[in-house]
mmCIF file with all atom_site columns, C-alpha atoms in Angstrom:
data_model
loop_
_atom_site.group_PDB
_atom_site.id
_atom_site.type_symbol
_atom_site.label_atom_id
_atom_site.label_alt_id
_atom_site.label_comp_id
_atom_site.label_asym_id
_atom_site.label_entity_id
_atom_site.label_seq_id
_atom_site.pdbx_PDB_ins_code
_atom_site.Cartn_x
_atom_site.Cartn_y
_atom_site.Cartn_z
_atom_site.occupancy
_atom_site.B_iso_or_equiv
_atom_site.pdbx_formal_charge
_atom_site.auth_seq_id
_atom_site.auth_comp_id
_atom_site.auth_asym_id
_atom_site.auth_atom_id
_atom_site.pdbx_PDB_model_num
ATOM 1   C CA . MET R 1 1   ? -42.945 -92.336 -12.364 1.00 0.00 ? 1   MET R CA 1
ATOM 2   C CA . ILE R 1 2   ? -40.401 -89.874 -13.745 1.00 0.00 ? 2   ILE R CA 1
ATOM 3   C CA . PRO R 1 3   ? -36.751 -90.871 -13.253 1.00 0.00 ? 3   PRO R CA 1
ATOM 4   C CA . ASN R 1 4   ? -34.813 -88.509 -10.950 1.00 0.00 ? 4   ASN R CA 1
ATOM 5   C CA . GLU R 1 5   ? -32.522 -87.269 -13.722 1.00 0.00 ? 5   GLU R CA 1
ATOM 6   C CA . GLU R 1 6   ? -35.574 -86.010 -15.652 1.00 0.00 ? 6   GLU R CA 1
ATOM 7   C CA . ILE R 1 7   ? -36.928 -83.992 -12.730 1.00 0.00 ? 7   ILE R CA 1
ATOM 8   C CA . SER R 1 8   ? -35.815 -80.390 -12.856 1.00 0.00 ? 8   SER R CA 1
ATOM 9   C CA . MET R 1 9   ? -36.628 -77.295 -10.831 1.00 0.00 ? 9   MET R CA 1
ATOM 10  C CA . ILE R 1 10  ? -39.244 -74.976 -12.171 1.00 0.00 ? 10  ILE R CA 1
ATOM 11  C CA . GLN R 1 11  ? -37.410 -71.755 -12.974 1.00 0.00 ? 11  GLN R CA 1
ATOM 12  C CA . ILE R 1 12  ? -39.188 -68.608 -11.840 1.00 0.00 ? 12  ILE R CA 1
ATOM 13  C CA . LYS R 1 13  ? -36.914 -65.639 -12.420 1.00 0.00 ? 13  LYS R CA 1
ATOM 14  C CA . LYS R 1 14  ? -39.370 -62.901 -13.440 1.00 0.00 ? 14  LYS R CA 1
ATOM 15  C CA . ILE R 1 15  ? -42.651 -62.268 -11.653 1.00 0.00 ? 15  ILE R CA 1
ATOM 16  C CA . LEU R 1 16  ? -45.265 -59.774 -12.825 1.00 0.00 ? 16  LEU R CA 1
ATOM 17  C CA . VAL R 1 17  ? -48.041 -58.461 -10.570 1.00 0.00 ? 17  VAL R CA 1
ATOM 18  C CA . PRO R 1 18  ? -50.774 -56.328 -12.162 1.00 0.00 ? 18  PRO R CA 1
ATOM 19  C CA . VAL R 1 19  ? -52.033 -53.666 -9.742  1.00 0.00 ? 19  VAL R CA 1
ATOM 20  C CA . ASP R 1 20  ? -55.342 -51.769 -9.787  1.00 0.00 ? 20  ASP R CA 1
ATOM 21  C CA . PHE R 1 21  ? -54.877 -50.492 -6.204  1.00 0.00 ? 21  PHE R CA 1
ATOM 22  C CA . SER R 1 22  ? -57.698 -52.657 -4.824  1.00 0.00 ? 22  SER R CA 1
ATOM 23  C CA . GLU R 1 23  ? -57.391 -54.894 -1.766  1.00 0.00 ? 23  GLU R CA 1
ATOM 24  C CA . PHE R 1 24  ? -57.234 -57.845 -4.161  1.00 0.00 ? 24  PHE R CA 1
ATOM 25  C CA . SER R 1 25  ? -54.198 -56.503 -5.967  1.00 0.00 ? 25  SER R CA 1
ATOM 26  C CA . GLN R 1 26  ? -52.533 -55.691 -2.614  1.00 0.00 ? 26  GLN R CA 1
ATOM 27  C CA . LYS R 1 27  ? -52.928 -59.337 -1.698  1.00 0.00 ? 27  LYS R CA 1
ATOM 28  C CA . ALA R 1 28  ? -51.490 -60.387 -5.071  1.00 0.00 ? 28  ALA R CA 1
ATOM 29  C CA . VAL R 1 29  ? -48.501 -58.093 -4.423  1.00 0.00 ? 29  VAL R CA 1
ATOM 30  C CA . ARG R 1 30  ? -47.916 -59.847 -1.101  1.00 0.00 ? 30  ARG R CA 1
ATOM 31  C CA . TYR R 1 31  ? -47.882 -63.240 -2.815  1.00 0.00 ? 31  TYR R CA 1
ATOM 32  C CA . GLY R 1 32  ? -45.586 -61.926 -5.546  1.00 0.00 ? 32  GLY R CA 1
ATOM 33  C CA . VAL R 1 33  ? -43.192 -60.602 -2.890  1.00 0.00 ? 33  VAL R CA 1
ATOM 34  C CA . GLU R 1 34  ? -43.040 -63.926 -1.052  1.00 0.00 ? 34  GLU R CA 1
ATOM 35  C CA . ILE R 1 35  ? -42.519 -65.957 -4.212  1.00 0.00 ? 35  ILE R CA 1
ATOM 36  C CA . ALA R 1 36  ? -39.846 -63.519 -5.467  1.00 0.00 ? 36  ALA R CA 1
ATOM 37  C CA . ARG R 1 37  ? -37.982 -63.813 -2.166  1.00 0.00 ? 37  ARG R CA 1
ATOM 38  C CA . ASP R 1 38  ? -38.282 -67.592 -2.117  1.00 0.00 ? 38  ASP R CA 1
ATOM 39  C CA . ARG R 1 39  ? -37.134 -68.019 -5.727  1.00 0.00 ? 39  ARG R CA 1
ATOM 40  C CA . GLY R 1 40  ? -34.629 -65.165 -5.931  1.00 0.00 ? 40  GLY R CA 1
ATOM 41  C CA . ALA R 1 41  ? -36.727 -63.691 -8.722  1.00 0.00 ? 41  ALA R CA 1
ATOM 42  C CA . SER R 1 42  ? -37.196 -60.151 -9.928  1.00 0.00 ? 42  SER R CA 1
ATOM 43  C CA . LEU R 1 43  ? -40.564 -58.540 -9.230  1.00 0.00 ? 43  LEU R CA 1
ATOM 44  C CA . THR R 1 44  ? -42.415 -56.085 -11.457 1.00 0.00 ? 44  THR R CA 1
ATOM 45  C CA . LEU R 1 45  ? -45.568 -54.252 -10.435 1.00 0.00 ? 45  LEU R CA 1
ATOM 46  C CA . ILE R 1 46  ? -47.542 -53.000 -13.419 1.00 0.00 ? 46  ILE R CA 1
ATOM 47  C CA . HIS R 1 47  ? -50.471 -50.599 -13.543 1.00 0.00 ? 47  HIS R CA 1
ATOM 48  C CA . VAL R 1 48  ? -52.353 -49.848 -16.729 1.00 0.00 ? 48  VAL R CA 1
ATOM 49  C CA . ILE R 1 49  ? -54.209 -46.570 -17.045 1.00 0.00 ? 49  ILE R CA 1
ATOM 50  C CA . ASN R 1 50  ? -57.371 -47.775 -18.728 1.00 0.00 ? 50  ASN R CA 1
ATOM 51  C CA . GLN R 1 51  ? -58.050 -46.518 -22.242 1.00 0.00 ? 51  GLN R CA 1
ATOM 52  C CA . ARG R 1 52  ? -61.628 -45.669 -21.193 1.00 0.00 ? 52  ARG R CA 1
ATOM 53  C CA . ILE R 1 53  ? -60.268 -43.213 -18.620 1.00 0.00 ? 53  ILE R CA 1
ATOM 54  C CA . ILE R 1 54  ? -57.908 -41.701 -21.172 1.00 0.00 ? 54  ILE R CA 1
ATOM 55  C CA . ASP R 1 55  ? -60.802 -41.277 -23.614 1.00 0.00 ? 55  ASP R CA 1
ATOM 56  C CA . ALA R 1 56  ? -62.995 -39.656 -20.934 1.00 0.00 ? 56  ALA R CA 1
ATOM 57  C CA . VAL R 1 57  ? -60.270 -37.174 -19.939 1.00 0.00 ? 57  VAL R CA 1
ATOM 58  C CA . HIS R 1 58  ? -59.661 -36.366 -23.598 1.00 0.00 ? 58  HIS R CA 1
ATOM 59  C CA . GLU R 1 59  ? -63.367 -35.798 -24.214 1.00 0.00 ? 59  GLU R CA 1
ATOM 60  C CA . LEU R 1 60  ? -63.579 -33.388 -21.279 1.00 0.00 ? 60  LEU R CA 1
ATOM 61  C CA . SER R 1 61  ? -60.582 -31.424 -22.526 1.00 0.00 ? 61  SER R CA 1
ATOM 62  C CA . VAL R 1 62  ? -62.067 -31.248 -26.049 1.00 0.00 ? 62  VAL R CA 1
ATOM 63  C CA . LYS R 1 63  ? -65.316 -29.888 -24.604 1.00 0.00 ? 63  LYS R CA 1
ATOM 64  C CA . GLY R 1 64  ? -63.365 -27.064 -22.998 1.00 0.00 ? 64  GLY R CA 1
ATOM 65  C CA . TYR R 1 65  ? -63.347 -28.156 -19.376 1.00 0.00 ? 65  TYR R CA 1
ATOM 66  C CA . LYS R 1 66  ? -60.463 -26.986 -17.220 1.00 0.00 ? 66  LYS R CA 1
ATOM 67  C CA . GLY R 1 67  ? -56.959 -28.165 -17.893 1.00 0.00 ? 67  GLY R CA 1
ATOM 68  C CA . ASP R 1 68  ? -55.468 -29.652 -20.984 1.00 0.00 ? 68  ASP R CA 1
ATOM 69  C CA . PHE R 1 69  ? -55.311 -33.296 -21.949 1.00 0.00 ? 69  PHE R CA 1
ATOM 70  C CA . VAL R 1 70  ? -51.523 -33.679 -22.040 1.00 0.00 ? 70  VAL R CA 1
ATOM 71  C CA . GLU R 1 71  ? -51.093 -32.159 -18.586 1.00 0.00 ? 71  GLU R CA 1
ATOM 72  C CA . ALA R 1 72  ? -53.939 -34.261 -17.163 1.00 0.00 ? 72  ALA R CA 1
ATOM 73  C CA . MET R 1 73  ? -52.388 -37.453 -18.527 1.00 0.00 ? 73  MET R CA 1
ATOM 74  C CA . ARG R 1 74  ? -48.934 -36.528 -17.240 1.00 0.00 ? 74  ARG R CA 1
ATOM 75  C CA . LYS R 1 75  ? -50.340 -35.879 -13.772 1.00 0.00 ? 75  LYS R CA 1
ATOM 76  C CA . MET R 1 76  ? -52.367 -39.096 -13.809 1.00 0.00 ? 76  MET R CA 1
ATOM 77  C CA . ALA R 1 77  ? -49.327 -41.179 -14.792 1.00 0.00 ? 77  ALA R CA 1
ATOM 78  C CA . GLN R 1 78  ? -47.212 -39.463 -12.128 1.00 0.00 ? 78  GLN R CA 1
ATOM 79  C CA . ASP R 1 79  ? -49.844 -40.087 -9.438  1.00 0.00 ? 79  ASP R CA 1
ATOM 80  C CA . ARG R 1 80  ? -50.267 -43.737 -10.436 1.00 0.00 ? 80  ARG R CA 1
ATOM 81  C CA . GLU R 1 81  ? -46.530 -44.318 -10.350 1.00 0.00 ? 81  GLU R CA 1
ATOM 82  C CA . GLN R 1 82  ? -46.344 -42.876 -6.842  1.00 0.00 ? 82  GLN R CA 1
ATOM 83  C CA . GLU R 1 83  ? -49.270 -45.081 -5.744  1.00 0.00 ? 83  GLU R CA 1
ATOM 84  C CA . LEU R 1 84  ? -47.589 -48.093 -7.352  1.00 0.00 ? 84  LEU R CA 1
ATOM 85  C CA . HIS R 1 85  ? -44.424 -47.534 -5.299  1.00 0.00 ? 85  HIS R CA 1
ATOM 86  C CA . GLN R 1 86  ? -46.585 -47.284 -2.170  1.00 0.00 ? 86  GLN R CA 1
ATOM 87  C CA . MET R 1 87  ? -48.059 -50.727 -2.877  1.00 0.00 ? 87  MET R CA 1
ATOM 88  C CA . LEU R 1 88  ? -44.649 -52.164 -2.008  1.00 0.00 ? 88  LEU R CA 1
ATOM 89  C CA . PRO R 1 89  ? -43.618 -50.962 1.461   1.00 0.00 ? 89  PRO R CA 1
ATOM 90  C CA . LEU R 1 90  ? -39.873 -50.787 2.122   1.00 0.00 ? 90  LEU R CA 1
ATOM 91  C CA . ASP R 1 91  ? -39.888 -53.753 4.525   1.00 0.00 ? 91  ASP R CA 1
ATOM 92  C CA . TRP R 1 92  ? -41.531 -55.928 1.853   1.00 0.00 ? 92  TRP R CA 1
ATOM 93  C CA . ARG R 1 93  ? -38.697 -55.098 -0.559  1.00 0.00 ? 93  ARG R CA 1
ATOM 94  C CA . GLU R 1 94  ? -36.049 -56.758 1.598   1.00 0.00 ? 94  GLU R CA 1
ATOM 95  C CA . GLY R 1 95  ? -34.615 -59.899 0.058   1.00 0.00 ? 95  GLY R CA 1
ATOM 96  C CA . ILE R 1 96  ? -35.790 -59.172 -3.490  1.00 0.00 ? 96  ILE R CA 1
ATOM 97  C CA . SER R 1 97  ? -32.941 -58.796 -5.947  1.00 0.00 ? 97  SER R CA 1
ATOM 98  C CA . GLU R 1 98  ? -34.658 -56.598 -8.542  1.00 0.00 ? 98  GLU R CA 1
ATOM 99  C CA . ILE R 1 99  ? -37.851 -54.543 -8.361  1.00 0.00 ? 99  ILE R CA 1
ATOM 100 C CA . HIS R 1 100 ? -39.437 -52.711 -11.271 1.00 0.00 ? 100 HIS R CA 1
ATOM 101 C CA . PHE R 1 101 ? -42.476 -50.455 -11.550 1.00 0.00 ? 101 PHE R CA 1
ATOM 102 C CA . GLU R 1 102 ? -44.242 -50.138 -14.900 1.00 0.00 ? 102 GLU R CA 1
ATOM 103 C CA . ILE R 1 103 ? -46.988 -47.716 -15.924 1.00 0.00 ? 103 ILE R CA 1
ATOM 104 C CA . ARG R 1 104 ? -48.711 -48.302 -19.236 1.00 0.00 ? 104 ARG R CA 1
ATOM 105 C CA . LYS R 1 105 ? -51.719 -46.820 -20.986 1.00 0.00 ? 105 LYS R CA 1
ATOM 106 C CA . GLY R 1 106 ? -54.315 -48.789 -22.910 1.00 0.00 ? 106 GLY R CA 1
ATOM 107 C CA . ARG R 1 107 ? -56.492 -51.830 -22.383 1.00 0.00 ? 107 ARG R CA 1
ATOM 108 C CA . PRO R 1 108 ? -55.345 -53.432 -19.104 1.00 0.00 ? 108 PRO R CA 1
ATOM 109 C CA . ALA R 1 109 ? -55.407 -57.103 -20.104 1.00 0.00 ? 109 ALA R CA 1
ATOM 110 C CA . GLU R 1 110 ? -53.689 -56.448 -23.426 1.00 0.00 ? 110 GLU R CA 1
ATOM 111 C CA . GLU R 1 111 ? -50.957 -54.323 -21.857 1.00 0.00 ? 111 GLU R CA 1
ATOM 112 C CA . ILE R 1 112 ? -50.315 -56.885 -19.102 1.00 0.00 ? 112 ILE R CA 1
ATOM 113 C CA . LEU R 1 113 ? -50.056 -59.682 -21.678 1.00 0.00 ? 113 LEU R CA 1
ATOM 114 C CA . ASN R 1 114 ? -47.816 -57.567 -23.930 1.00 0.00 ? 114 ASN R CA 1
ATOM 115 C CA . TYR R 1 115 ? -45.481 -56.779 -21.038 1.00 0.00 ? 115 TYR R CA 1
ATOM 116 C CA . ALA R 1 116 ? -45.323 -60.460 -20.058 1.00 0.00 ? 116 ALA R CA 1
ATOM 117 C CA . LYS R 1 117 ? -44.416 -61.472 -23.628 1.00 0.00 ? 117 LYS R CA 1
ATOM 118 C CA . GLU R 1 118 ? -41.950 -58.625 -24.218 1.00 0.00 ? 118 GLU R CA 1
ATOM 119 C CA . ASN R 1 119 ? -40.090 -59.376 -20.978 1.00 0.00 ? 119 ASN R CA 1
ATOM 120 C CA . SER R 1 120 ? -40.273 -63.196 -20.903 1.00 0.00 ? 120 SER R CA 1
ATOM 121 C CA . VAL R 1 121 ? -42.146 -63.200 -17.596 1.00 0.00 ? 121 VAL R CA 1
ATOM 122 C CA . ASP R 1 122 ? -42.174 -66.597 -15.852 1.00 0.00 ? 122 ASP R CA 1
ATOM 123 C CA . LEU R 1 123 ? -45.183 -66.070 -13.574 1.00 0.00 ? 123 LEU R CA 1
ATOM 124 C CA . ILE R 1 124 ? -48.043 -63.597 -13.334 1.00 0.00 ? 124 ILE R CA 1
ATOM 125 C CA . VAL R 1 125 ? -49.678 -63.147 -9.927  1.00 0.00 ? 125 VAL R CA 1
ATOM 126 C CA . VAL R 1 126 ? -53.091 -61.510 -10.224 1.00 0.00 ? 126 VAL R CA 1
ATOM 127 C CA . GLY R 1 127 ? -55.921 -60.706 -7.821  1.00 0.00 ? 127 GLY R CA 1
ATOM 128 C CA . THR R 1 128 ? -59.344 -62.098 -8.643  1.00 0.00 ? 128 THR R CA 1
ATOM 129 C CA . HIS R 1 129 ? -61.372 -58.907 -8.659  1.00 0.00 ? 129 HIS R CA 1
ATOM 130 C CA . GLY R 1 130 ? -60.911 -55.392 -9.867  1.00 0.00 ? 130 GLY R CA 1
ATOM 131 C CA . ARG R 1 131 ? -61.993 -52.157 -8.266  1.00 0.00 ? 131 ARG R CA 1
ATOM 132 C CA . SER R 1 132 ? -65.561 -51.962 -9.482  1.00 0.00 ? 132 SER R CA 1
ATOM 133 C CA . ALA R 1 133 ? -68.650 -53.599 -7.999  1.00 0.00 ? 133 ALA R CA 1
ATOM 134 C CA . LEU R 1 134 ? -69.398 -55.208 -11.346 1.00 0.00 ? 134 LEU R CA 1
ATOM 135 C CA . MET R 1 135 ? -66.036 -56.941 -11.254 1.00 0.00 ? 135 MET R CA 1
ATOM 136 C CA . SER R 1 136 ? -66.756 -58.416 -7.848  1.00 0.00 ? 136 SER R CA 1
ATOM 137 C CA . THR R 1 137 ? -69.437 -60.646 -9.368  1.00 0.00 ? 137 THR R CA 1
ATOM 138 C CA . LEU R 1 138 ? -66.922 -62.301 -11.683 1.00 0.00 ? 138 LEU R CA 1
ATOM 139 C CA . ILE R 1 139 ? -63.319 -63.420 -11.529 1.00 0.00 ? 139 ILE R CA 1
ATOM 140 C CA . GLY R 1 140 ? -62.714 -60.048 -13.126 1.00 0.00 ? 140 GLY R CA 1
ATOM 141 C CA . SER R 1 141 ? -62.542 -59.509 -16.836 1.00 0.00 ? 141 SER R CA 1
ATOM 142 C CA . VAL R 1 142 ? -58.869 -58.485 -16.752 1.00 0.00 ? 142 VAL R CA 1
ATOM 143 C CA . ALA R 1 143 ? -57.845 -61.429 -14.575 1.00 0.00 ? 143 ALA R CA 1
ATOM 144 C CA . ASN R 1 144 ? -59.919 -63.800 -16.678 1.00 0.00 ? 144 ASN R CA 1
ATOM 145 C CA . THR R 1 145 ? -58.347 -62.602 -19.935 1.00 0.00 ? 145 THR R CA 1
ATOM 146 C CA . VAL R 1 146 ? -54.852 -62.814 -18.433 1.00 0.00 ? 146 VAL R CA 1
ATOM 147 C CA . VAL R 1 147 ? -55.493 -66.375 -17.223 1.00 0.00 ? 147 VAL R CA 1
ATOM 148 C CA . LEU R 1 148 ? -56.804 -67.464 -20.615 1.00 0.00 ? 148 LEU R CA 1
ATOM 149 C CA . ARG R 1 149 ? -54.153 -65.792 -22.788 1.00 0.00 ? 149 ARG R CA 1
ATOM 150 C CA . ALA R 1 150 ? -50.975 -65.510 -20.713 1.00 0.00 ? 150 ALA R CA 1
ATOM 151 C CA . PRO R 1 151 ? -47.712 -66.791 -22.196 1.00 0.00 ? 151 PRO R CA 1
ATOM 152 C CA . CYS R 1 152 ? -46.770 -68.208 -18.784 1.00 0.00 ? 152 CYS R CA 1
ATOM 153 C CA . PRO R 1 153 ? -48.410 -69.681 -15.667 1.00 0.00 ? 153 PRO R CA 1
ATOM 154 C CA . VAL R 1 154 ? -50.774 -67.420 -13.734 1.00 0.00 ? 154 VAL R CA 1
ATOM 155 C CA . LEU R 1 155 ? -51.397 -67.581 -9.992  1.00 0.00 ? 155 LEU R CA 1
ATOM 156 C CA . VAL R 1 156 ? -54.834 -66.202 -9.186  1.00 0.00 ? 156 VAL R CA 1
ATOM 157 C CA . VAL R 1 157 ? -55.015 -64.868 -5.631  1.00 0.00 ? 157 VAL R CA 1
ATOM 158 C CA . ARG R 1 158 ? -58.385 -64.478 -4.009  1.00 0.00 ? 158 ARG R CA 1
ATOM 159 C CA . THR R 1 159 ? -59.602 -63.514 -0.573  1.00 0.00 ? 159 THR R CA 1
ATOM 160 C CA . VAL R 1 160 ? -60.216 -66.719 1.379   1.00 0.00 ? 160 VAL R CA 1
ATOM 161 C CA . GLU R 1 161 ? -60.226 -67.793 4.987   1.00 0.00 ? 161 GLU R CA 1
ATOM 162 C CA . HIS R 1 162 ? -57.136 -69.987 4.593   1.00 0.00 ? 162 HIS R CA 1
ATOM 163 C CA . ASP R 1 163 ? -54.110 -68.124 3.330   1.00 0.00 ? 163 ASP R CA 1
ATOM 164 C CA . PHE R 1 164 ? -50.478 -69.071 2.769   1.00 0.00 ? 164 PHE R CA 1
ATOM 165 C CA . VAL R 1 165 ? -49.208 -65.572 3.427   1.00 0.00 ? 165 VAL R CA 1
ATOM 166 C CA . THR R 1 166 ? -49.827 -63.973 6.807   1.00 0.00 ? 166 THR R CA 1
#
């Protein structure tokens, strides 16, 4: 048994929620919101534009298809940022001291882990599956990598019959 003077509160001041715009990430956002409210923590939603998508858009622009690469990337980032803000309805924002939205480009797991390290994140809340059908057969390669390599605890949220958040 640990003496009372050695017991201390777990400090959760910065929460990071990776978002891929799937129902699983929406559920993770909901958990992140509730924990942020409960702990008085800041909340950051992060979306990473996958390097594979960037490469595909670049290849199309090199082959002479409509539009140029820089404009396509600017538009994509702008659209994703707008979608990211929509993941957090105004009524969900009440009671959260600080909210941040982050758009990055690259390999999703790496960028999520980099952000967590760079910003001393205390907790990552991630959904189990990504957008693709392939991902639904696994925990999700991004979630799995984040769980295995995160510099902080990770709460993995999955769709189940019993839920803490209603």
